[in-house]
Short mmCIF file of C-alpha atoms in Angstrom, two decimals:
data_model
loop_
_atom_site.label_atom_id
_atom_site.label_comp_id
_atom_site.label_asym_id
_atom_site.label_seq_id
_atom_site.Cartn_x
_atom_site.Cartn_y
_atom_site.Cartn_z
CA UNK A 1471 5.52 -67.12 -25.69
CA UNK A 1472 6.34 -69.84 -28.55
CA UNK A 1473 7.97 -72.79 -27.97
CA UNK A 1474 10.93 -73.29 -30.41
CA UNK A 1475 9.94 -76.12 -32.57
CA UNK A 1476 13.16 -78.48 -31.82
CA UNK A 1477 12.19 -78.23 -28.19
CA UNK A 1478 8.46 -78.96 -28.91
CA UNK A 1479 9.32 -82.09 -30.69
CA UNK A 1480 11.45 -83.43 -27.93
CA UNK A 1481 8.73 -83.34 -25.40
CA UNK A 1482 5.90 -84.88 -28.94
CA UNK A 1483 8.76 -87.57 -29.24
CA UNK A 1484 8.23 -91.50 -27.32
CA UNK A 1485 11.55 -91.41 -25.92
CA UNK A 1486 11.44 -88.80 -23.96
CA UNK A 1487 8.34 -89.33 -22.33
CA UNK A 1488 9.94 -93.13 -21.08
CA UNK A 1489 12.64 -91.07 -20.21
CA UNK A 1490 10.72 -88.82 -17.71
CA UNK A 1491 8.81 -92.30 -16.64
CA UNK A 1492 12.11 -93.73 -15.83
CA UNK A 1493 13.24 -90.85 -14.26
CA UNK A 1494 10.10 -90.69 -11.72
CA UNK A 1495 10.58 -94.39 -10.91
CA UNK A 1496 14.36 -94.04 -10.09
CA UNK A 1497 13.73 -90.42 -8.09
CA UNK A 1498 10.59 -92.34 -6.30
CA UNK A 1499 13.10 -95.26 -5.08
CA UNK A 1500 15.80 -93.00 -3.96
CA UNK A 1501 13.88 -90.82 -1.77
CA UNK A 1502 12.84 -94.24 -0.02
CA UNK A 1503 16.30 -94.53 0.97
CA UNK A 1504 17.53 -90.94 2.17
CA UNK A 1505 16.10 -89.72 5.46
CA UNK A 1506 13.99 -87.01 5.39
CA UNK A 1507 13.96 -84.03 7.60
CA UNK A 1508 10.90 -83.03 8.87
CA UNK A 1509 11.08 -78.90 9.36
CA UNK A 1510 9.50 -77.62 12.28
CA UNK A 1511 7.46 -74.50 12.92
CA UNK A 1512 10.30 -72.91 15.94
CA UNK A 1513 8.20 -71.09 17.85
CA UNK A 1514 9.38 -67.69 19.55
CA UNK A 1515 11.75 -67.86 22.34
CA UNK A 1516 10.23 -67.28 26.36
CA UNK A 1517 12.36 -64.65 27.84
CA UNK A 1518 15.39 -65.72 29.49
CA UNK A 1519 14.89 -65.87 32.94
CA UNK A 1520 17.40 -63.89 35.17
CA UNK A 1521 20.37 -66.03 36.35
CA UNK A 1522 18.69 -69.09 34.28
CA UNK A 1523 22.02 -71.71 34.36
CA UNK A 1524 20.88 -73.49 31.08
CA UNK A 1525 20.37 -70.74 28.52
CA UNK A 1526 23.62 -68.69 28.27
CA UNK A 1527 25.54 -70.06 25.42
CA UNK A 1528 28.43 -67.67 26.85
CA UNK A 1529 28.80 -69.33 29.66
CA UNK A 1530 32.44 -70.70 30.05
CA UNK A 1531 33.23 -74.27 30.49
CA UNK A 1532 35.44 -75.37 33.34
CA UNK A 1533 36.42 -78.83 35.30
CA UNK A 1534 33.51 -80.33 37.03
CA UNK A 1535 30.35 -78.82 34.35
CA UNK A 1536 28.12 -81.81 33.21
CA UNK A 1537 26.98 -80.94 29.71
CA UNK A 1538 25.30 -82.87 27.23
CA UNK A 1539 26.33 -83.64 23.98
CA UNK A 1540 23.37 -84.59 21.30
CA UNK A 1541 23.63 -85.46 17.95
CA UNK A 1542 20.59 -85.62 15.70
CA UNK A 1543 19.47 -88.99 14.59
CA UNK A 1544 22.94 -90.70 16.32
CA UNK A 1545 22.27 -91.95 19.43
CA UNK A 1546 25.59 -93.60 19.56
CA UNK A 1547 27.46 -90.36 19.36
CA UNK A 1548 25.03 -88.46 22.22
CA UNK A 1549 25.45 -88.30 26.04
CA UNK A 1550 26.37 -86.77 29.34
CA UNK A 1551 30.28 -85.44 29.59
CA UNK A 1552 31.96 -84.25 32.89
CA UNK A 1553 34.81 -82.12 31.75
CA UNK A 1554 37.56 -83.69 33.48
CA UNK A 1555 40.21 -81.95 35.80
CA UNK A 1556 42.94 -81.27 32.78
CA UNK A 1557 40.01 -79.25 31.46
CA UNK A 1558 39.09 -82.38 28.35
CA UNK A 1559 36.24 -84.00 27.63
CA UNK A 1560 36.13 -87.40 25.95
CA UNK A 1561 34.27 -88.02 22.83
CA UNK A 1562 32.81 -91.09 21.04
CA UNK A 1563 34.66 -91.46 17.79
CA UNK A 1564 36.26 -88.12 18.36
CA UNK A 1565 38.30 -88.40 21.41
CA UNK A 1566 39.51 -86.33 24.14
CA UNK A 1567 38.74 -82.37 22.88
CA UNK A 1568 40.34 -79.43 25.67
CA UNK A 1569 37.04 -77.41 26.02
CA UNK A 1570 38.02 -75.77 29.48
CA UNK A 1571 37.82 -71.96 28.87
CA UNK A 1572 35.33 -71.97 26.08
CA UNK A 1573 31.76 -71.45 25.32
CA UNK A 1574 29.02 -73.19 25.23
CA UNK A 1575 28.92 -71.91 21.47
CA UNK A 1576 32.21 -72.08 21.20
CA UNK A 1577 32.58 -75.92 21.75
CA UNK A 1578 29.32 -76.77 20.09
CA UNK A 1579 31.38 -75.46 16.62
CA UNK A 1580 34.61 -77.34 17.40
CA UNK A 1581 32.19 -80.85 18.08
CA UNK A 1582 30.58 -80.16 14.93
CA UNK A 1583 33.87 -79.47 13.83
CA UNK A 1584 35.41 -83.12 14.74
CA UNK A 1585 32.40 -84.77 13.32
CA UNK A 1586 32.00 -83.35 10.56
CA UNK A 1587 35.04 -85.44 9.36
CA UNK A 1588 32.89 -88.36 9.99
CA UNK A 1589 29.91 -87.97 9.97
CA UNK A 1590 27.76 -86.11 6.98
CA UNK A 1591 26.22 -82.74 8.04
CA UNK A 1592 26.25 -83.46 11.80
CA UNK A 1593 23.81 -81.28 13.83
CA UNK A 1594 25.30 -80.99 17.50
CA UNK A 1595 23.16 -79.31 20.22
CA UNK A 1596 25.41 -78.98 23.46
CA UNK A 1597 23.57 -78.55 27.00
CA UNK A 1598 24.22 -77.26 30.16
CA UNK A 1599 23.23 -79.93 32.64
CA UNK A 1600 25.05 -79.09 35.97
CA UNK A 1601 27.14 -76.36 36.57
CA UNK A 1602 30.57 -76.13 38.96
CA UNK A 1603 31.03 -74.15 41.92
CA UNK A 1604 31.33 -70.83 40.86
CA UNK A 1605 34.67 -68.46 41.67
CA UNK A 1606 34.30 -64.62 42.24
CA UNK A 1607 36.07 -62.45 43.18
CA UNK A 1608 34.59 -59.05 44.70
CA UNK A 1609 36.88 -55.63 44.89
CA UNK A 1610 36.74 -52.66 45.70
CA UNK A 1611 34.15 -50.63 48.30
CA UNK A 1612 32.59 -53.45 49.91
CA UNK A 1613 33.31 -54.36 53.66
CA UNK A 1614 34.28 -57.56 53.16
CA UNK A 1615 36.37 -57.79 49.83
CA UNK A 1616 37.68 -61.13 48.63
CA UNK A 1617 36.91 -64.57 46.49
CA UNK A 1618 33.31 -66.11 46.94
CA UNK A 1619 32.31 -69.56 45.97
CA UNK A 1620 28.56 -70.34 45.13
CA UNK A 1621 27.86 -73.78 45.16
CA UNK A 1622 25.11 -75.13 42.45
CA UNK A 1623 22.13 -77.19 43.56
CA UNK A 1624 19.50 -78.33 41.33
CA UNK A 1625 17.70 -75.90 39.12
CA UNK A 1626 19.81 -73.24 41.30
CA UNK A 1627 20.28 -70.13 39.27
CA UNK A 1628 23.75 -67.79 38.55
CA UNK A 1629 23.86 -65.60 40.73
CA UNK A 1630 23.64 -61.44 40.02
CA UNK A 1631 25.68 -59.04 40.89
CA UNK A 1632 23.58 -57.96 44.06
CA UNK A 1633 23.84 -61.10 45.51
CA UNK A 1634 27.41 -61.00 45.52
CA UNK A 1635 27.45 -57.74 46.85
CA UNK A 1636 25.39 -59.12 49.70
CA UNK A 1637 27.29 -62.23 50.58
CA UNK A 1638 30.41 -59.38 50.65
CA UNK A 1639 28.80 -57.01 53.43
CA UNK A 1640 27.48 -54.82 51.56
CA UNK A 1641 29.13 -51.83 49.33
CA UNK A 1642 30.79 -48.87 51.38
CA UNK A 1643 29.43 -45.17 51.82
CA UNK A 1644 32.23 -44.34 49.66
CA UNK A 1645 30.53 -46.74 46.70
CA UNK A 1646 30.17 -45.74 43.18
CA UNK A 1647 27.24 -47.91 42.28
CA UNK A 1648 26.90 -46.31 38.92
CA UNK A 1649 30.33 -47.77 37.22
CA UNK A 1650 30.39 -51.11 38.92
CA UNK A 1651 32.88 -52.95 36.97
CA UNK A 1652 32.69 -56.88 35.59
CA UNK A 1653 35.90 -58.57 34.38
CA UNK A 1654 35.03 -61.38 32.43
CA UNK A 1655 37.20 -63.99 30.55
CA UNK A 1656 35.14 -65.26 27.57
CA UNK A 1657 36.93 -67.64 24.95
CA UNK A 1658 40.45 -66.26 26.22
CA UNK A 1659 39.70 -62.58 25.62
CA UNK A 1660 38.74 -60.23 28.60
CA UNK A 1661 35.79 -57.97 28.57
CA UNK A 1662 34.35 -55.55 31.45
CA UNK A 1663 30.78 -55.53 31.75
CA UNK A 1664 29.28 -52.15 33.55
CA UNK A 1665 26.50 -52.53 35.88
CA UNK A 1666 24.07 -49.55 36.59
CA UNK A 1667 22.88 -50.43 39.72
CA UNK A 1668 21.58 -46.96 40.62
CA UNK A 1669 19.48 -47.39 37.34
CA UNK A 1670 18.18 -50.59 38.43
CA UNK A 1671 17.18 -49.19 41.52
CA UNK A 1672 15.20 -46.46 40.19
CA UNK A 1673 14.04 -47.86 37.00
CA UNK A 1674 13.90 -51.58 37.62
CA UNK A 1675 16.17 -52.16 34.73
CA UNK A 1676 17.05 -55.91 35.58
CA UNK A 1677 19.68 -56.17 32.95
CA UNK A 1678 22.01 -53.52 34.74
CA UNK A 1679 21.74 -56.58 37.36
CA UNK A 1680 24.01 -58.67 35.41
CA UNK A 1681 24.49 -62.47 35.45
CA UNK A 1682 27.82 -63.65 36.62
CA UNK A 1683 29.98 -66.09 35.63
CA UNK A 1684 32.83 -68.73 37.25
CA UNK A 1685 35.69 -66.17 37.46
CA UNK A 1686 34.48 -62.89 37.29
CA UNK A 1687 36.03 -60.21 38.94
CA UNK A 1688 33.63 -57.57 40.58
CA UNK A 1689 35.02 -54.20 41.38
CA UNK A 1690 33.17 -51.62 42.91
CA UNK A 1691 34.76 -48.06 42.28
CA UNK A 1692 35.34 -44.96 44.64
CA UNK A 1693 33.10 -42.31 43.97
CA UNK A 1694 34.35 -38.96 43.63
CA UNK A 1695 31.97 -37.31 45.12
CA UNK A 1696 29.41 -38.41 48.51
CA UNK A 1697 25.77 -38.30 47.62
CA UNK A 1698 24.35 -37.67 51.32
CA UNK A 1699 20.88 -38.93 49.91
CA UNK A 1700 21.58 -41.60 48.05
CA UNK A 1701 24.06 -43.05 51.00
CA UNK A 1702 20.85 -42.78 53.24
CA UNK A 1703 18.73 -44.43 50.51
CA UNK A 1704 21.56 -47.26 50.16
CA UNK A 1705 21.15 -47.76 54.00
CA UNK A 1706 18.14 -49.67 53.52
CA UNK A 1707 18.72 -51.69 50.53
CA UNK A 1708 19.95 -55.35 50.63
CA UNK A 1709 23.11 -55.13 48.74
CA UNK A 1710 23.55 -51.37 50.50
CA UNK A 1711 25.34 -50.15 53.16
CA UNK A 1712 25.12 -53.17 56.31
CA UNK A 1713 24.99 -51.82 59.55
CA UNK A 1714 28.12 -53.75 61.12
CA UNK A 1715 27.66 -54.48 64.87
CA UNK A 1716 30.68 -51.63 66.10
CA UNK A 1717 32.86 -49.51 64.25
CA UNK A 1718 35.78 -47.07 65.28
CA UNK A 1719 35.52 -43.28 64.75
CA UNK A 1720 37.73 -40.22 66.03
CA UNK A 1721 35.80 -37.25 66.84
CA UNK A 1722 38.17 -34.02 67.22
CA UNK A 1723 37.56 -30.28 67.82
CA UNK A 1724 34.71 -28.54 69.41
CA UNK A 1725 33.64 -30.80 71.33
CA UNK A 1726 34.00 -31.87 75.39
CA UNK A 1727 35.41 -35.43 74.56
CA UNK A 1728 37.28 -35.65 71.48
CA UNK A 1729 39.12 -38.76 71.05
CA UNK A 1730 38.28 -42.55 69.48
CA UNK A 1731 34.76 -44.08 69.87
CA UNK A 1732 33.44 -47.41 69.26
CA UNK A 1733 30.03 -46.88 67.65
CA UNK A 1734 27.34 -50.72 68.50
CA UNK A 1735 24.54 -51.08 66.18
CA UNK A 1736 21.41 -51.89 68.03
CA UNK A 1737 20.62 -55.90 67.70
CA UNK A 1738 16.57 -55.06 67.68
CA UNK A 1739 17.13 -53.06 64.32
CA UNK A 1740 20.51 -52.49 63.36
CA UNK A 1741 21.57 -49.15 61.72
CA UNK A 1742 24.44 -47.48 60.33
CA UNK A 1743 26.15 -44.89 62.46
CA UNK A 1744 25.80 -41.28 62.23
CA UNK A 1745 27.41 -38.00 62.52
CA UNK A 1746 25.41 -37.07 65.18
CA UNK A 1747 25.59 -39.86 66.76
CA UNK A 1748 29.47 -40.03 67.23
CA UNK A 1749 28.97 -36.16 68.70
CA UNK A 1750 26.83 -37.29 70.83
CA UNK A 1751 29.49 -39.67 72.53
CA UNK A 1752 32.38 -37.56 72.57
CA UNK A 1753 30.20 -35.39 74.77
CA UNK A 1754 28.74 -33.17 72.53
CA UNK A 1755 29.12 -30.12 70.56
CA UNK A 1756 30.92 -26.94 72.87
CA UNK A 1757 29.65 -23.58 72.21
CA UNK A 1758 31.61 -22.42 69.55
CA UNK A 1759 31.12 -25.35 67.59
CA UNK A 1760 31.29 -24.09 63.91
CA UNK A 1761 28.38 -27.09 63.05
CA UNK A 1762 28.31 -25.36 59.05
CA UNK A 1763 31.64 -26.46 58.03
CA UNK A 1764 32.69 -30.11 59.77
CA UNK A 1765 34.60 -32.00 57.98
CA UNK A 1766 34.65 -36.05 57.67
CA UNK A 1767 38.03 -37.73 56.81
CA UNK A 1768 37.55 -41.23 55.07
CA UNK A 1769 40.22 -43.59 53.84
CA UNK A 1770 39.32 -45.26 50.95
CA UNK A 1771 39.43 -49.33 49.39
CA UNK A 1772 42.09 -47.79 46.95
CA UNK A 1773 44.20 -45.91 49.73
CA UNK A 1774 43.41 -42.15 49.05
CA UNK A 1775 41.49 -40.17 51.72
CA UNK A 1776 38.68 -38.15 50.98
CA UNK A 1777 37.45 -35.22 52.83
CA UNK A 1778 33.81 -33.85 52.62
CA UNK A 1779 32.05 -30.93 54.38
CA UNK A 1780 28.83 -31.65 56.55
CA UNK A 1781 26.52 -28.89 57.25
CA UNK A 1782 24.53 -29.73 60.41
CA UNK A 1783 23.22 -26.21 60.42
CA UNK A 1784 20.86 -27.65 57.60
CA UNK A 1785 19.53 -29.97 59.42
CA UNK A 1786 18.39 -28.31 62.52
CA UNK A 1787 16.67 -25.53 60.21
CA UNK A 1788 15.18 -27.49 57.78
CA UNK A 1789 15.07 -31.01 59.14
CA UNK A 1790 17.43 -32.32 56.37
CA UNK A 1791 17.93 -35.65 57.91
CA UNK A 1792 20.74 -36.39 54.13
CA UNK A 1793 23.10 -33.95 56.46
CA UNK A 1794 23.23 -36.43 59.66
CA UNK A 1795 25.87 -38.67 57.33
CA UNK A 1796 26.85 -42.30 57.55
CA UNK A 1797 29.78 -42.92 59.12
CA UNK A 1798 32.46 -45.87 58.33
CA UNK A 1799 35.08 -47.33 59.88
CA UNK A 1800 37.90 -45.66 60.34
CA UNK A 1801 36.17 -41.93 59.89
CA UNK A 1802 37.42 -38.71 61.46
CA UNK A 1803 34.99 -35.96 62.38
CA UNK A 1804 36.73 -32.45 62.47
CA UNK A 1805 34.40 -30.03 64.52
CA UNK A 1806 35.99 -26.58 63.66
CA UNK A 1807 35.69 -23.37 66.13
CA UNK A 1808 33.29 -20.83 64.65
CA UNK A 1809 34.52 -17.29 63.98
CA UNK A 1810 31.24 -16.17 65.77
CA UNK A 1811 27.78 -16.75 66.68
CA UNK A 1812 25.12 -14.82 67.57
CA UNK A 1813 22.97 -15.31 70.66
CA UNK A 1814 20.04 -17.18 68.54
CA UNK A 1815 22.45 -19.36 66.87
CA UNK A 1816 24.44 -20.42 70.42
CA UNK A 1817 20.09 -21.02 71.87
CA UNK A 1818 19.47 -23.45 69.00
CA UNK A 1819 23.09 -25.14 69.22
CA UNK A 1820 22.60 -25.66 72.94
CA UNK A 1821 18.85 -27.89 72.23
CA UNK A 1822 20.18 -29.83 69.48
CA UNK A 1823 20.51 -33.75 70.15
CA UNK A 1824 24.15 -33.47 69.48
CA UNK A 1825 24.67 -30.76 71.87
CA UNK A 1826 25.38 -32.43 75.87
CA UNK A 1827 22.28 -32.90 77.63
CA UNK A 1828 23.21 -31.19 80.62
CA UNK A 1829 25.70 -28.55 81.73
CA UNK A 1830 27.33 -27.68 85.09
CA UNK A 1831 27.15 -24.41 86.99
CA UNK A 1832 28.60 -23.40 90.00
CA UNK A 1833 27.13 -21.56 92.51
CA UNK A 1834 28.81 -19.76 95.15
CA UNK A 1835 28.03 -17.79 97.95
CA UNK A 1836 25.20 -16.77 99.49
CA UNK A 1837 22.75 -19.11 98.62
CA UNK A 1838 20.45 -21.76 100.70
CA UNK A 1839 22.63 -24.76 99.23
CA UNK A 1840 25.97 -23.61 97.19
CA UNK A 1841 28.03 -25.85 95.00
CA UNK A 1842 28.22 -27.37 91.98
CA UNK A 1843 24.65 -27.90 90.36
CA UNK A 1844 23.61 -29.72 86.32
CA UNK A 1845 20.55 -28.01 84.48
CA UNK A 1846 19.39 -28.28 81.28
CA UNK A 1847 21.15 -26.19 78.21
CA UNK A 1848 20.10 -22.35 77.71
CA UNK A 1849 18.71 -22.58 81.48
CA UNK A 1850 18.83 -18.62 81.87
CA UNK A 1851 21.13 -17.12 85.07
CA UNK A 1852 17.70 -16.81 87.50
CA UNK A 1853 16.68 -20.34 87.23
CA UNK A 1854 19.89 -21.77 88.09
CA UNK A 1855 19.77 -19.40 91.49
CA UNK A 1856 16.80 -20.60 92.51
CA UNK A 1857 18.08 -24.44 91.17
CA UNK A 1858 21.00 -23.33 94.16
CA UNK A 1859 18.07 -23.12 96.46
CA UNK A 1860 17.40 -19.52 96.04
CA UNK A 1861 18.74 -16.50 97.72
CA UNK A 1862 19.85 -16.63 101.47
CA UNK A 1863 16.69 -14.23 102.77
CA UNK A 1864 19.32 -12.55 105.42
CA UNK A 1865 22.25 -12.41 104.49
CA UNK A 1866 22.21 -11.94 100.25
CA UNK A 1867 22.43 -9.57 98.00
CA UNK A 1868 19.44 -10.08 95.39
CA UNK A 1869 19.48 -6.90 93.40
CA UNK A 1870 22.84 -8.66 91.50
CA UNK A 1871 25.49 -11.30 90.89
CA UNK A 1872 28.60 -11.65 89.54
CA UNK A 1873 28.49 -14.13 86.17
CA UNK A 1874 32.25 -15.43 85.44
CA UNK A 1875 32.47 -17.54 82.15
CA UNK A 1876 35.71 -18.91 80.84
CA UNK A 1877 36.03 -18.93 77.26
CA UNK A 1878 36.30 -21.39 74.79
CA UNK A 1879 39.64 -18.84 73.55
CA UNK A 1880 41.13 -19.08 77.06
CA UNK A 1881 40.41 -15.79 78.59
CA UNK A 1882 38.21 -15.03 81.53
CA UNK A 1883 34.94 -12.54 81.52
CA UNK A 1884 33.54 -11.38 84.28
CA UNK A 1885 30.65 -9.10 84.98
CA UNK A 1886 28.07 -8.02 87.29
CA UNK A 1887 24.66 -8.97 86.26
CA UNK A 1888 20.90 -6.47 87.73
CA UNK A 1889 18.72 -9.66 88.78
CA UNK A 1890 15.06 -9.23 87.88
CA UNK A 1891 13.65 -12.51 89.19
CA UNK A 1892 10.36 -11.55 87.09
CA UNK A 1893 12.37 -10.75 83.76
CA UNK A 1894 12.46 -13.26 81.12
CA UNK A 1895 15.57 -13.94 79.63
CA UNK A 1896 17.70 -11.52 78.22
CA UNK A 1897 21.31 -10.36 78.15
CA UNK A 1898 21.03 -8.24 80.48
CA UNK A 1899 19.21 -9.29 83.18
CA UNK A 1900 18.57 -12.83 82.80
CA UNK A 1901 21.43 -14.41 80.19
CA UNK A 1902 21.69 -17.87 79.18
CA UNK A 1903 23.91 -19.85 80.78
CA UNK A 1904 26.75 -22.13 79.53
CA UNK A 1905 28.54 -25.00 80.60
CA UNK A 1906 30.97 -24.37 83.86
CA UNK A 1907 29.64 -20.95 84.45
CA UNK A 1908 30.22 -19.25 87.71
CA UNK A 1909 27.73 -17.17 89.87
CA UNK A 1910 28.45 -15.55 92.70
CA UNK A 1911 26.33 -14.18 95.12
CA UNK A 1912 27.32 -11.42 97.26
CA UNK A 1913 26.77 -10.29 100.64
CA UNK A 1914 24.38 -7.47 101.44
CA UNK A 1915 25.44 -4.90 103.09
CA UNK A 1916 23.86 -5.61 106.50
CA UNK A 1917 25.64 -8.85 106.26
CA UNK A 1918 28.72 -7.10 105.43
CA UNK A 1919 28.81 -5.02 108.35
CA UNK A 1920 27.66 -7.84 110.64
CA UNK A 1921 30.88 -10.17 109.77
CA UNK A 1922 33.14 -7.29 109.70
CA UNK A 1923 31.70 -6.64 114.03
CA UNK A 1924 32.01 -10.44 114.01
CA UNK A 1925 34.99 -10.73 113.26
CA UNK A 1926 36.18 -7.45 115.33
CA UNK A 1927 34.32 -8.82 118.79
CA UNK A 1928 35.84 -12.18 118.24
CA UNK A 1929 38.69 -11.72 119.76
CA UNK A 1930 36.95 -9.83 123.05
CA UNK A 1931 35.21 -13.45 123.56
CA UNK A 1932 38.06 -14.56 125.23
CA UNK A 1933 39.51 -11.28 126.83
CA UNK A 1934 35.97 -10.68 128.75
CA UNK A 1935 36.24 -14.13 130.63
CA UNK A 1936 39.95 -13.54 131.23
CA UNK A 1937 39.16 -10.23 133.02
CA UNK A 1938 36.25 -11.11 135.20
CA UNK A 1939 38.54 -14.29 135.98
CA UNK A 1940 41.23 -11.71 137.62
CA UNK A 1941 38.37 -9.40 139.13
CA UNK A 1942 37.54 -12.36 141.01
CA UNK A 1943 40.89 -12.52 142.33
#
């Protein structure tokens, strides 16, 4: 590349090379004089650290933070603020600035803002020193709904949405942990935040475990639909479903109690009630009890009232222990009568823990000791006899009895039954038994005859003496 020749003789000439000496000499002395910033190697970031209180620039200012206010390379100009009560803070120079409601980001632009119409190029950094007590508000399907206030010690983190869950009892059955809701107010505009808590639970994803804020609004939905499992799964998780120490349920139906039941959680290891549990104190299930299609009644946070079939059946087949349900307070069990049921099905109802653990029999007639008697569920017809004390050896009749059973519809059966005291059970010889059956035991026929003499020759007891008494005379 040539040089053109008019430039070539500028740089050849005297003057110009004074001139670039001068110029040296002047630069040289004015750098002395303007402050030179040294520029750091910023090295990457840690990882925030979950619920850190110094790190979020979106947290929102209120009355009572202590921030810090620095300003590089003026001293004068940096300190500790509390923002006051009206929601100002009061700045060197600047004066009194409303920051209440903003950012951390937000008021480090409107400092460097102020400043910048005195100062030249301020650089503000803005800290987080001590935070206020902290305001939220939890809605929704937790048992104990309302406002929470978390109170800051040093190095004390924000707390997550879990914890707040805990302090409020714990989420409902009826929880939808998958759309938990966050309102947030950030620089006057409102944004919802959804938490994945299900997620985090599975996957460990800590950032569906969100950070809260002074103010936010938590509100757990209603699910529409009861996940058996992951209610049982809940039941042991810290922000989960809390065993409370009683609730109320109404058990109705097929069963020998029905009516309202207070449910107490054991103080060794508490537990949520169950389905079964509540059967088990309204006396248990009769047997007609349709156990494939009860039906739980729940009133929801938000007023409606769900309904949800249980199948119990499941669970006494396979040993599906997500069919023996959670109950809350306030639940209705519906026990419905079962169009019919064959004699295996009415064996296995009668042995299940929900079923009663005893039932009464009576009976009657000629047995050692008659009366009222309790045995064990599907006890067959020939062990309650001998529960009776057996046949009367002289005066019974042991080749039958009479079985009357009243039914759950309101009629009355009645039939005579071959005894086989060596058969196992059956229907027809040896049936199973069910609660306030009666047995009768008839007279034999040699004991017939007998009472019918008795009673004939009763009356000649007192003729005889009578007559020998006027023989006499």
């Amino acid at each position: 590349m040539r040089i053109p020749i008019i430039v070539r003789s500028l740089v050849q000439s005297r003057r110009y090379k004074n001139f670039c000496v001068s110029s040296g000499i002047l630069l040289t002395l004015y750098s002395s004089f303007v402050p030179v910033v040294a520029q750091e190697t910023i090295a990457p970031l840690p990882p925030l650290e979950s619920g850190s209180v110094l790190t979020d620039a979106n947290y929102t200012v209120g009355p009572g933070d202590r921030i810090l206010i620095s300003l590089f390379q003026e001293e004068n100009y940096t300190g500790e603020h509390i923002i006051a009560v009206d929601g100002t803070v009061s700045l060197p120079l600047v004066g009194n600035l409303k920051v209440s409601g903003l950012s951390l980001a937000k008021i480090t632009e409107l400092v460097t803002q102020k400043y910048a119409q005195y100062l030249k190029r301020p650089v503000v950094t803005l800290k987080l020193i001590a935070a206020r007590p902290l305001k939220i508000s939890v809605i929704g399907e937790v048992q104990k709904p309302g406002s929470y206030e978390i109170t800051f010690q040093e190095n004390q983190q924000f707390p997550t949405v879990t914890r707040l869950l805990e302090l409020s009892g714990g989420i409902t059955i009826s929880a939808d942990i998958r759309q938990i809701q966050i309102q947030r107010n950030i620089d006057g505009k409102k944004e919802v935040l959804i938490a994945d808590l299900w997620n985090y639970l599975q996957q460990g994803d800590e950032s569906q475990n969100i950070i809260l804020r002074d103010g936010d609004i938590i509100f757990v939905p209603t699910a529409n639909q009861i996940d058996m499992a992951q209610a049982n799964y809940l039941d042991d998780v810290t922000f989960g479903i809390q065993a409370p120490e009683a609730i109320n349920v109404a058990v109705i139906g097929e069963v020998y109690r029905p009516g309202t039941y207070t449910i107490e959680s054991e103080q060794t290891t508490p537990k949520s009630a169950t389905i079964t549990e509540a059967i088990q104190l309204a006396g248990g299930i009769k047997p007609l009890a349709d156990i494939r299609q009860i039906e739980v009644r729940r009133q929801t946070r938000n007023g409606s009232q769900q309904t949800f079939k249980v199948d119990l059946w499941e669970l006494l087949k396979t040993g599906d222990t997500n069919k023996d349900i959670i109950l809350q307070k306030g639940d209705t069990v519906v026990i419905p009568t079962a169009n019919q049921l064959t004699a295996a099905e009415s064996s296995t109802l009668a042995t299940a823990s929900f079923a009663p653990t005893t039932i009464r029999v009576n009976v009657v007639g000629e047995v050692n000791n008659p009366g009222l008697i309790e045995v064990a569920p599907n006890t067959p017809l020939n062990q309650a006899i001998l529960a009776a004390g057996g046949f009367n050896a002289e005066r019974s009749k042991k080749n039958s009895v009479e079985l009357i059973r009243l039914n759950p519809d309101g009629t009355v059966s009645k039939k005579d039954v071959s005894i086989d005291l060596a058969s196992g059970i059956n229907e027809t010889n040896n049936p199973i038994l069910r609660n306030d059956d009666v047995i009768i035991v008839k007279r034999s026929n040699q004991a017939s005859v007998s009472d019918g003499l008795g009673m004939l020759l009763t009356p000649l007891q007192f003729i005889f003496p009578f007559l020998r008494f006027l023989d006499n005379n």
